[in-house]
């Protein structure tokens, strides 16, 4: 809340920013999209605030890309309404694309054009200053600025996409799987750039199937499967709501589990040689260890697992899969 | 339409093109190679028809002066056949299509004023041997006149119908110019539209303020420049290598302009309606193949059967080539104006259709 107030004061001279601040600048309701008989998106509603990093998570074919492409104005929804910065993304695509930066899934560019030339080309088309030098530095591409697109590595190509998406200094960025298939270093590199863009208070919509990426970068996450939103919120909210919280486990006899009977905020079960204790919060860790020590049972090999978004994701997506 | 957008897209496209060796080869060198090959096949130097002559009256001055007359007809060149062979076997063994046998009693019979027969063998399937037959008949007639010491009274004097002497090569150069405008326009754009769609370049461009119209114009301008360079190369090579008389007549420029415009649009239509690269190349071939052979590219349309001539009038390339021929071969302004008007109308129609069917958003 404190940050929110400060922002307001900073932007006090800019009336438009004040009005949009904290408000939802992307508002989609009841989106449905079919491809033939396949329902790719089945009633998705999304609201995204200005300056927020919003991540769409889901397995392949879940409907992430179709959802994002409707928000971008690349596809027209069969049903539902979308409002981006007060405009209809499909009908007003030409206006919105001047205020948005987009890396579509599987970004590709003209084979024998260099990164520097591509940025210059976009700058001319958008009628903005050519920021090639700055953007190439930001994305660590300065050394390969004059290499043809086709001769770049996967990570470098993706970064060219990032440069092009940024060339018109956009308010909203759509990054559809920007790090897919890249080696860890290239991925980290792009994540650093995204973090930097986040600090510049740009609104970012990020689809990914790397969970730790979403957990690390996103303010809010939506887990999508079979064209529907399964869970939405901050990563912590989702873990709290759908996960089992903190887990502590030891190798011990089944009887140890009985020591936790009736304890508040703790429950234990025995599973293949180990006693697993689910803890309501971190505060219960030391208490649980004391109970184990005081039980008089033989025990060894203590492990502490904090449930991650990945665990929740797998249980949510897996649960749906079984139905 | 913004000029700066067209220019920016043009520069990007031209750079990509110039960095691709195969596209330069197909656009510029391929037509010149075509010209060199076809020019060499049909050029005037080797147009004399070989006639195999077996002179059984060897050593007689009359027989050898007859052979000299055959050789100097301008159409035929004499090849000697040994006296001791059977001419029929010799013809079949050597795949000869035209042969003559001068009988043993040739000079004797002439001296005694008896009729003498020269046997002529020819292959009716071979157009050259029919030409040879006519030439030999002419040589024989002339020989008879000279034996009688008669003076022919009716003579002909020859004049060509075009401003300068017309050879086959003069016909071939405009034909191949038309062909290269057709193929480079249709094939390169069919491929480009398909490739850009498959590689998602159109999706990328749709995210920028560049419009389809601007994109089309930039492709058209680049293809026009390539076509003009190609025309320049072909006319120069035709002149230097084969002595063709096709001049840089400025009147062919409007024809080339609309020809490129039309065929680039046609290529875009073909690329837009085909769903895969395979169907794109099939559609490209279906469009170009009939035009390639039936529009007067390699030989005049007038040589074809009447129904094919009628068919040719439905082919856009026919008007492009006929328009150029009207200027370079016949100086027929009336025909030129009609050809230009038809070419322009077809091109504009193709452009409108292209704008209609060509979209770079996915459905």
XYZ file of C-alpha atoms in Angstrom:
686
model
C 0.000 0.000 0.000
C 2.845 2.345 0.825
C 4.385 1.827 -2.576
C 1.052 2.464 -4.182
C 0.728 5.855 -2.495
C 4.245 6.827 -3.452
C 3.581 5.968 -7.079
C 0.541 8.159 -7.052
C 2.565 11.107 -5.916
C 5.313 10.478 -8.468
C 2.840 10.481 -11.317
C 0.710 13.295 -9.990
C 1.531 15.538 -12.945
C 0.574 12.827 -15.420
C -3.202 12.652 -15.118
C -3.598 9.610 -17.329
C -1.113 7.542 -15.343
C -2.832 8.405 -12.092
C -6.162 7.263 -13.442
C -4.746 4.014 -14.838
C -2.572 3.271 -11.840
C -3.818 0.304 -9.917
C -6.640 -0.115 -12.356
C -7.058 -3.073 -14.618
C -5.731 -2.129 -18.043
C -6.439 -5.564 -19.492
C -9.899 -6.897 -18.873
C -11.055 -10.073 -20.564
C -14.299 -11.816 -19.812
C -15.617 -15.230 -20.788
C -13.206 -15.872 -23.651
C -14.014 -18.887 -25.815
C -12.119 -20.004 -28.907
C -12.643 -23.108 -31.015
C -10.353 -24.636 -33.615
C -12.753 -26.790 -35.554
C -14.322 -29.066 -32.979
C -11.583 -28.503 -30.404
C -12.334 -25.995 -27.702
C -8.931 -24.389 -27.119
C -10.152 -21.749 -24.674
C -13.216 -22.424 -22.593
C -14.454 -19.405 -20.696
C -11.333 -17.657 -19.466
C -11.571 -14.303 -17.667
C -8.443 -12.327 -16.866
C -7.837 -8.940 -15.294
C -4.359 -7.444 -15.299
C -3.234 -4.312 -13.506
C -0.900 -1.689 -14.828
C 2.721 -2.436 -13.920
C 1.953 -6.031 -13.037
C 3.822 -9.116 -14.215
C 1.120 -11.657 -14.926
C 2.097 -15.163 -15.851
C 0.040 -17.778 -17.611
C 1.190 -21.254 -16.666
C 0.075 -24.501 -18.162
C 1.100 -27.610 -20.009
C 1.414 -27.627 -23.805
C -1.966 -27.314 -25.488
C -3.599 -25.858 -22.374
C -4.765 -22.741 -24.244
C -2.159 -20.256 -22.995
C -1.010 -19.107 -26.414
C -4.525 -18.854 -27.825
C -5.535 -16.760 -24.808
C -2.555 -14.480 -25.205
C -3.064 -14.184 -28.966
C -6.622 -13.009 -28.348
C -5.332 -10.418 -25.883
C -2.756 -9.341 -28.481
C -5.402 -8.976 -31.193
C -3.888 -11.714 -33.342
C -7.008 -13.851 -32.997
C -10.638 -12.985 -32.650
C -12.447 -14.764 -29.811
C -15.576 -16.738 -30.689
C -17.227 -15.462 -27.515
C -16.319 -13.040 -24.767
C -15.179 -9.459 -24.490
C -11.676 -8.031 -24.233
C -10.669 -4.532 -23.320
C -7.021 -3.477 -23.483
C -6.217 0.121 -22.558
C -9.853 0.889 -23.295
C -9.741 -0.576 -26.787
C -10.748 -3.775 -28.573
C -7.517 -5.631 -29.388
C -8.796 -7.169 -32.635
C -10.607 -4.166 -34.081
C -8.095 -1.579 -32.846
C -4.987 -3.712 -33.404
C -3.208 -0.983 -35.360
C -3.578 1.535 -32.538
C -2.770 -0.921 -29.757
C 0.272 -2.414 -31.457
C 1.914 0.984 -31.232
C 1.609 0.806 -27.420
C 2.401 -2.893 -27.063
C 5.484 -5.026 -27.521
C 4.888 -8.617 -28.512
C 7.097 -11.680 -28.816
C 4.823 -14.281 -30.315
C 5.439 -17.955 -29.646
C 8.185 -19.270 -31.909
C 9.480 -15.804 -32.767
C 11.121 -15.728 -36.168
C 12.489 -13.077 -38.475
C 13.762 -12.560 -42.009
C 16.746 -14.873 -42.480
C 19.492 -12.619 -43.737
C 18.782 -9.454 -41.793
C 20.928 -8.516 -38.806
C 19.659 -7.577 -35.352
C 20.790 -4.007 -35.852
C 19.016 -3.728 -39.206
C 15.851 -5.291 -37.820
C 15.700 -2.771 -34.956
C 16.282 0.097 -37.397
C 13.505 -1.257 -39.625
C 11.060 -1.379 -36.713
C 12.069 2.088 -35.545
C 11.263 3.484 -38.995
C 7.946 1.637 -39.211
C 6.885 2.801 -35.744
C 8.235 6.280 -36.406
C 10.323 6.255 -33.232
C 13.962 6.976 -32.451
C 16.305 4.126 -33.410
C 17.473 2.751 -30.047
C 19.480 -0.108 -31.553
C 22.605 0.570 -29.498
C 20.735 0.773 -26.197
C 18.564 -2.286 -26.865
C 21.464 -4.406 -28.075
C 23.385 -3.498 -24.929
C 20.381 -4.282 -22.736
C 20.086 -7.756 -24.256
C 23.841 -8.438 -24.532
C 23.667 -8.643 -28.310
C 26.204 -5.945 -29.141
C 28.807 -8.513 -30.261
C 26.440 -10.145 -32.726
C 24.700 -6.958 -33.870
C 25.855 -7.505 -37.450
C 25.235 -11.240 -37.716
C 22.373 -12.437 -39.925
C 19.334 -13.594 -37.965
C 19.572 -17.161 -39.293
C 23.122 -17.528 -37.946
C 22.213 -16.601 -34.348
C 21.668 -19.112 -31.536
C 18.176 -19.795 -30.194
C 18.702 -17.529 -27.202
C 20.110 -14.731 -29.342
C 17.164 -14.975 -31.737
C 14.756 -14.723 -28.825
C 16.616 -11.657 -27.597
C 16.300 -10.066 -31.040
C 12.564 -10.642 -30.572
C 12.796 -8.859 -27.246
C 14.630 -5.928 -28.872
C 11.939 -5.651 -31.554
C 9.168 -5.868 -28.958
C 10.849 -3.060 -27.038
C 11.667 -0.884 -30.034
C 8.463 1.172 -29.679
C 8.927 1.643 -25.912
C 5.703 -0.255 -25.096
C 3.482 0.094 -22.040
C 2.418 -3.542 -22.252
C 4.671 -6.462 -23.142
C 3.396 -9.860 -24.227
C 6.095 -12.502 -23.950
C 4.875 -15.888 -25.130
C 7.298 -18.563 -23.931
C 10.333 -16.336 -24.368
C 12.725 -18.820 -22.776
C 11.432 -22.121 -24.130
C 14.126 -24.489 -25.372
C 16.995 -22.274 -24.266
C 19.984 -23.357 -22.215
C 19.964 -22.253 -18.554
C 22.366 -19.388 -19.112
C 20.416 -17.933 -22.027
C 17.243 -18.350 -19.989
C 18.746 -16.509 -17.029
C 19.877 -13.763 -19.337
C 16.370 -13.178 -20.673
C 14.934 -13.385 -17.160
C 17.347 -10.632 -16.101
C 16.027 -8.439 -18.891
C 12.436 -9.169 -17.868
C 13.298 -8.247 -14.261
C 14.748 -4.997 -15.518
C 11.599 -4.276 -17.552
C 9.516 -5.072 -14.492
C 11.476 -2.474 -12.523
C 10.574 0.029 -15.241
C 6.908 -0.552 -14.262
C 5.886 -2.001 -17.591
C 2.934 -4.362 -17.619
C 4.155 -7.783 -18.653
C 2.131 -10.829 -19.656
C 4.402 -13.845 -19.593
C 3.454 -17.324 -20.645
C 5.812 -20.076 -19.683
C 5.925 -23.661 -18.658
C 8.955 -23.155 -16.479
C 7.386 -22.899 -13.053
C 10.351 -21.485 -11.239
C 10.407 -18.714 -13.847
C 6.824 -17.750 -13.064
C 7.396 -18.108 -9.326
C 10.417 -15.849 -9.495
C 9.181 -13.165 -11.907
C 5.409 -12.980 -11.664
C 3.299 -10.874 -9.322
C 0.315 -13.013 -10.163
C -0.029 -16.366 -11.829
C -2.881 -18.147 -13.571
C -2.616 -21.909 -13.962
C -4.434 -22.931 -17.132
C -5.400 -26.409 -18.251
C -7.909 -27.582 -20.856
C -8.787 -24.023 -21.739
C -9.801 -23.091 -18.180
C -8.146 -21.250 -15.310
C -7.509 -23.789 -12.539
C -6.016 -21.365 -10.026
C -5.138 -17.697 -9.904
C -3.267 -15.460 -7.480
C 0.213 -14.642 -6.254
C 2.478 -17.708 -6.238
C 2.306 -17.722 -2.391
C -1.477 -17.541 -2.429
C -1.691 -20.454 -4.823
C 0.749 -22.558 -2.817
C -1.143 -21.783 0.387
C -4.538 -22.462 -1.112
C -3.863 -25.522 -3.206
C -0.702 -26.951 -1.683
C -0.019 -28.937 1.455
C 2.390 -26.368 2.886
C 5.671 -27.305 4.568
C 6.586 -30.976 4.954
C 9.032 -32.607 7.321
C 9.945 -36.266 6.971
C 12.170 -38.804 8.763
C 13.024 -42.466 8.306
C 11.309 -44.108 11.241
C 8.823 -46.767 12.351
C 5.077 -46.168 11.699
C 4.474 -45.729 15.384
C 6.197 -42.322 15.340
C 3.233 -40.921 13.399
C 1.075 -41.545 16.470
C 3.137 -39.009 18.439
C 1.532 -36.276 16.288
C -2.054 -37.309 17.030
C -4.055 -34.349 18.265
C -1.265 -31.807 17.707
C -2.543 -28.491 16.393
C -1.402 -27.481 12.872
C 0.381 -30.770 12.256
C -0.628 -34.100 10.812
C 1.527 -37.146 10.211
C 1.258 -40.249 8.107
C 3.498 -43.190 7.326
C 4.551 -43.944 3.798
C 7.128 -46.567 2.684
C 9.605 -46.346 5.538
C 9.147 -42.655 6.278
C 6.956 -40.642 8.527
C 5.783 -37.476 6.782
C 4.550 -34.541 8.827
C 2.572 -31.777 7.128
C 3.072 -28.438 8.842
C 0.695 -25.541 8.740
C 3.512 -22.987 8.753
C 7.265 -22.559 9.196
C 6.682 -21.761 12.868
C 5.850 -25.389 13.561
C 9.232 -26.755 12.386
C 11.072 -26.612 15.714
C 8.047 -27.941 17.579
C 7.803 -30.943 15.223
C 11.479 -31.774 15.699
C 11.057 -31.636 19.478
C 8.102 -34.048 19.277
C 10.207 -36.493 17.254
C 13.130 -36.281 19.721
C 10.839 -36.719 22.717
C 9.048 -39.725 21.200
C 11.915 -42.054 22.121
C 11.742 -43.678 18.679
C 14.747 -44.441 16.468
C 14.896 -41.991 13.581
C 17.341 -40.771 10.900
C 17.663 -38.853 7.669
C 15.490 -35.808 8.411
C 14.283 -33.805 5.406
C 12.431 -30.523 5.185
C 10.468 -29.746 1.968
C 8.880 -26.439 1.251
C 6.184 -27.014 -1.314
C 6.827 -25.084 -4.522
C 4.522 -23.799 -7.211
C 5.668 -26.799 -9.202
C 4.216 -29.221 -6.644
C 0.912 -27.361 -6.688
C 0.957 -27.150 -10.461
C 1.580 -30.860 -10.843
C -1.145 -31.744 -8.382
C -3.633 -29.334 -10.040
C -2.846 -30.307 -13.626
C -2.472 -33.976 -12.697
C -5.777 -33.964 -10.790
C -7.578 -32.625 -13.809
C -5.850 -35.170 -16.030
C -7.269 -38.060 -14.000
C -10.877 -36.902 -14.197
C 0.494 4.420 -47.747
C 3.677 5.871 -46.304
C 6.742 6.282 -48.458
C 9.094 5.838 -45.495
C 7.520 2.471 -44.673
C 7.790 1.309 -48.280
C 11.406 2.426 -48.354
C 12.287 0.704 -45.059
C 10.664 -2.540 -46.172
C 12.288 -2.258 -49.581
C 15.755 -1.924 -48.031
C 15.199 -4.966 -45.806
C 13.877 -7.065 -48.681
C 16.650 -5.986 -51.048
C 19.325 -6.769 -48.461
C 17.906 -10.205 -47.800
C 17.679 -10.821 -51.555
C 21.208 -9.684 -52.322
C 22.588 -11.842 -49.514
C 20.998 -14.912 -51.103
C 23.137 -16.061 -54.015
C 20.566 -18.406 -55.509
C 17.994 -15.643 -55.881
C 20.491 -13.475 -57.762
C 21.298 -16.415 -60.007
C 17.672 -17.124 -60.832
C 16.691 -13.514 -61.291
C 19.628 -12.254 -63.328
C 21.883 -14.983 -64.675
C 19.305 -17.635 -65.500
C 17.555 -15.590 -68.228
C 20.930 -14.710 -69.767
C 21.951 -18.385 -69.795
C 18.596 -19.161 -71.451
C 19.304 -16.527 -74.058
C 22.801 -17.890 -74.719
C 21.520 -21.456 -75.103
C 18.541 -20.687 -77.328
C 20.469 -18.064 -79.255
C 23.244 -20.594 -79.974
C 20.744 -23.246 -81.086
C 18.904 -20.991 -83.489
C 21.523 -18.463 -84.519
C 21.962 -17.967 -88.275
C 25.564 -19.212 -88.674
C 24.868 -22.907 -88.851
C 21.581 -22.816 -90.673
C 22.948 -24.481 -93.874
C 21.352 -27.849 -94.438
C 23.820 -30.642 -95.125
C 23.143 -32.481 -98.425
C 24.942 -35.784 -98.980
C 25.898 -36.022 -102.619
C 27.125 -39.207 -104.339
C 28.714 -38.155 -107.604
C 28.837 -41.224 -109.863
C 30.008 -39.098 -112.823
C 33.273 -38.310 -111.127
C 35.740 -36.110 -112.940
C 33.251 -34.524 -115.315
C 33.295 -30.722 -115.285
C 29.486 -30.498 -115.643
C 28.867 -32.673 -112.586
C 31.276 -30.669 -110.468
C 29.792 -27.372 -111.628
C 26.368 -28.705 -110.596
C 27.755 -29.541 -107.185
C 29.253 -26.074 -106.924
C 25.831 -24.623 -107.762
C 24.230 -26.669 -104.975
C 26.893 -25.600 -102.525
C 26.550 -21.926 -103.374
C 22.759 -21.872 -103.051
C 23.203 -20.285 -99.630
C 20.926 -22.832 -97.998
C 22.749 -26.105 -98.601
C 26.204 -27.439 -97.931
C 27.475 -30.433 -99.858
C 28.926 -33.461 -98.096
C 30.569 -36.008 -100.395
C 29.509 -39.650 -100.311
C 31.983 -42.289 -101.617
C 31.172 -43.707 -105.059
C 31.409 -47.348 -104.041
C 28.559 -47.448 -101.483
C 24.883 -48.253 -101.857
C 23.245 -44.900 -101.242
C 20.167 -46.340 -99.511
C 22.244 -48.336 -97.035
C 24.487 -45.353 -96.517
C 21.494 -43.118 -95.728
C 20.046 -45.471 -93.172
C 23.407 -46.299 -91.598
C 24.289 -42.648 -91.142
C 20.794 -41.287 -90.281
C 20.939 -38.912 -93.221
C 17.807 -36.946 -94.042
C 18.802 -35.366 -97.362
C 20.851 -36.927 -100.174
C 21.407 -36.606 -103.931
C 22.808 -39.028 -106.477
C 24.317 -37.694 -109.709
C 24.100 -40.548 -112.268
C 27.156 -41.893 -114.057
C 25.954 -40.663 -117.461
C 25.241 -37.132 -116.245
C 27.473 -35.106 -118.567
C 27.218 -37.621 -121.406
C 23.410 -37.437 -121.500
C 23.391 -33.672 -121.255
C 25.866 -33.410 -124.101
C 23.609 -35.626 -126.237
C 20.554 -33.582 -125.163
C 18.875 -36.474 -123.380
C 16.897 -36.031 -120.192
C 18.836 -36.939 -117.088
C 17.449 -37.719 -113.633
C 19.135 -36.731 -110.418
C 17.791 -38.888 -107.571
C 16.807 -36.958 -104.468
C 16.291 -38.721 -101.145
C 14.601 -36.942 -98.296
C 12.830 -37.508 -95.043
C 9.356 -35.935 -95.056
C 9.350 -35.835 -91.266
C 12.294 -33.464 -91.287
C 11.375 -29.881 -92.043
C 14.931 -29.154 -93.174
C 14.798 -31.706 -95.944
C 11.663 -30.089 -97.319
C 13.511 -26.806 -97.416
C 16.390 -28.638 -99.119
C 14.023 -30.042 -101.727
C 12.840 -26.572 -102.675
C 16.377 -25.250 -102.802
C 17.511 -28.117 -105.010
C 14.541 -27.638 -107.348
C 15.602 -24.015 -107.642
C 19.238 -24.966 -108.306
C 18.144 -27.493 -110.986
C 15.937 -24.911 -112.694
C 18.705 -22.354 -112.700
C 21.129 -25.019 -114.015
C 18.711 -25.812 -116.864
C 18.440 -22.118 -117.769
C 22.201 -21.863 -117.949
C 22.521 -24.986 -120.096
C 20.030 -23.410 -122.521
C 21.780 -20.071 -122.301
C 18.361 -18.581 -121.508
C 17.937 -15.336 -119.629
C 15.243 -15.261 -116.953
C 12.889 -12.316 -117.433
C 10.952 -12.235 -114.163
C 13.112 -11.479 -111.180
C 12.411 -10.714 -107.553
C 14.038 -8.164 -105.335
C 13.801 -8.795 -101.580
C 12.884 -6.320 -98.865
C 12.423 -7.042 -95.152
C 9.231 -5.960 -93.432
C 10.914 -4.562 -90.335
C 13.057 -1.469 -90.187
C 16.216 -3.502 -89.940
C 16.917 -7.047 -90.991
C 15.088 -9.470 -88.666
C 16.695 -12.630 -87.441
C 15.349 -15.235 -85.066
C 17.398 -13.757 -82.230
C 15.562 -10.441 -82.607
C 12.426 -12.371 -81.889
C 13.954 -14.400 -79.077
C 15.189 -11.487 -76.961
C 11.756 -9.902 -76.258
C 10.315 -13.393 -75.786
C 12.869 -14.250 -73.121
C 12.467 -10.846 -71.480
C 8.766 -11.648 -71.151
C 9.585 -15.094 -69.829
C 11.931 -13.767 -67.161
C 9.400 -11.159 -65.997
C 6.821 -13.923 -65.731
C 8.874 -16.541 -63.932
C 10.751 -14.276 -61.544
C 7.552 -12.457 -60.603
C 5.336 -15.489 -60.146
C 7.843 -17.919 -58.639
C 9.606 -15.564 -56.263
C 6.376 -14.143 -54.830
C 4.584 -17.487 -54.599
C 7.534 -18.800 -52.639
C 7.899 -15.661 -50.554
C 4.256 -15.480 -49.501
C 4.262 -19.136 -48.519
C 7.571 -18.993 -46.755
C 6.692 -15.820 -44.812
C 3.433 -17.385 -43.714
C 5.058 -20.662 -42.697
C 7.973 -18.961 -40.941
C 5.533 -16.578 -39.217
C 7.166 -13.477 -40.678
C 3.766 -12.115 -41.705
C 2.529 -12.475 -38.145
C 5.608 -10.528 -37.058
C 4.965 -7.795 -39.644
C 1.301 -7.596 -38.677
C 2.458 -6.372 -35.265
C 4.021 -3.296 -36.864
C 2.379 -0.315 -38.570
C 3.506 -1.677 -41.978
C 0.444 -2.268 -44.161
C -0.082 -5.029 -46.709
C -0.307 -2.430 -49.465
C 3.053 -0.950 -48.509
C 4.551 -4.422 -48.389
C 3.173 -5.232 -51.849
C 4.471 -2.013 -53.361
C 7.945 -2.604 -51.986
C 8.020 -6.125 -53.492
C 6.816 -4.698 -56.790
C 9.441 -1.950 -56.881
C 12.250 -4.401 -56.141
C 11.064 -6.827 -58.815
C 10.815 -3.981 -61.292
C 14.425 -3.013 -60.636
C 15.543 -6.629 -61.048
C 13.516 -6.883 -64.269
C 15.095 -3.726 -65.683
C 18.605 -4.985 -64.907
C 17.692 -8.303 -66.479
C 16.322 -6.577 -69.598
C 19.474 -4.527 -69.887
C 21.634 -7.661 -69.568
C 19.627 -9.617 -72.118
C 19.551 -6.867 -74.728
C 23.292 -6.291 -74.275
C 24.169 -9.991 -74.467
C 21.812 -10.467 -77.429
C 23.548 -7.623 -79.227
C 27.158 -8.491 -78.325
C 26.954 -12.258 -78.768
C 24.380 -12.728 -81.516
C 24.169 -9.304 -83.128
C 20.496 -8.922 -82.234
C 18.876 -5.694 -83.318
C 16.670 -5.186 -80.255
C 17.318 -1.662 -79.155
C 16.664 -0.004 -75.814
C 13.392 1.411 -76.987
C 11.785 3.408 -74.194
C 8.351 2.256 -75.309
C 8.992 -1.239 -73.928
C 9.324 0.222 -70.418
C 5.580 0.734 -69.776
C 4.975 -2.833 -70.956
C 7.657 -4.144 -68.570
C 6.264 -1.976 -65.757
C 2.752 -3.402 -66.009
C 4.052 -6.876 -66.790
C 6.053 -6.984 -63.549
C 3.165 -5.438 -61.628
C 0.760 -8.073 -62.949
C 3.000 -11.098 -62.492
C 4.086 -10.064 -58.977
C 0.396 -9.757 -58.079
C -0.293 -13.127 -59.679
C 2.489 -14.688 -57.611
C 0.974 -13.222 -54.447
C -2.440 -14.630 -55.369
C -0.914 -18.072 -55.993
C 0.988 -17.941 -52.696
C -2.058 -16.738 -50.781
C -4.430 -19.425 -52.030
C -2.002 -22.330 -51.600
C -1.917 -23.921 -48.184
C 1.551 -25.473 -48.318
C 4.847 -24.950 -50.102
C 4.191 -28.014 -52.260
C 0.849 -26.783 -53.550
C 2.402 -23.357 -54.008
C 4.977 -24.693 -56.432
C 2.317 -26.724 -58.256
C 0.086 -23.671 -58.625
C 3.089 -21.609 -59.718
C 3.859 -24.158 -62.428
C 0.242 -24.399 -63.590
C 0.213 -20.644 -64.050
C 3.563 -20.266 -65.765
C 3.834 -23.364 -67.952
C 1.126 -22.709 -70.563
C 2.229 -19.099 -70.774
C 5.863 -20.086 -71.156
C 5.242 -21.981 -74.391
C 2.071 -20.524 -75.854
C 2.655 -16.798 -75.569
C 5.250 -16.417 -78.303
C 8.243 -16.823 -76.040
C 10.362 -19.159 -78.168
C 8.533 -18.961 -81.509
C 5.897 -16.675 -83.014
C 2.296 -17.353 -82.047
C 1.454 -17.208 -85.774
C 3.221 -20.570 -86.239
C 0.754 -22.326 -83.949
C -2.576 -23.893 -84.966
C -5.469 -21.436 -85.000
C -7.150 -22.790 -81.849
C -3.914 -22.386 -79.896
C -3.556 -18.875 -81.263
C -7.020 -18.145 -79.912
C -6.009 -19.644 -76.578
C -2.882 -17.495 -76.481
C -5.090 -14.410 -76.468
C -6.223 -15.370 -72.963
C -2.661 -15.418 -71.643
C -1.346 -12.214 -70.072
C 2.206 -12.932 -71.221
C 1.022 -12.912 -74.849
C 0.256 -9.177 -74.599
C 3.539 -8.422 -72.869
C 5.590 -10.153 -75.590
C 3.407 -8.984 -78.463
C 3.630 -5.450 -77.128
C 7.421 -5.576 -77.078
C 7.516 -7.155 -80.555
C 5.200 -4.455 -81.876
C 7.809 -1.913 -80.894
C 11.057 -3.732 -81.593
C 10.171 -5.791 -84.705
C 7.254 -4.209 -86.487
C 7.004 -0.574 -85.347
C 3.266 -1.202 -85.168
C 2.013 1.493 -82.820
C -1.651 0.522 -83.089
C -0.955 -2.991 -81.886
C 1.404 -1.674 -79.197
C -1.234 0.587 -77.687
C -3.745 -2.270 -77.560
C -1.197 -4.634 -75.968
C -0.198 -2.023 -73.394
C -3.809 -1.281 -72.490
C -4.630 -4.975 -72.061
C -1.464 -5.595 -69.997
C -2.284 -2.640 -67.743
C -5.887 -3.754 -67.272
C -4.893 -7.349 -66.432
C -2.228 -6.142 -63.975
C -4.565 -3.853 -62.123
C -7.135 -6.648 -61.927
C -4.516 -9.032 -60.520
C -3.421 -6.418 -57.976
C -6.999 -5.937 -56.765
C -7.483 -9.690 -56.421
C -4.149 -9.981 -54.605
C -5.189 -7.335 -52.071
C -8.431 -9.228 -51.552
C -7.094 -12.758 -51.075
C -3.794 -11.950 -49.396
C -3.980 -11.600 -45.639
C -1.233 -11.914 -43.070
C -3.432 -12.430 -40.071
C -4.335 -15.986 -39.197
C -8.000 -16.872 -39.236
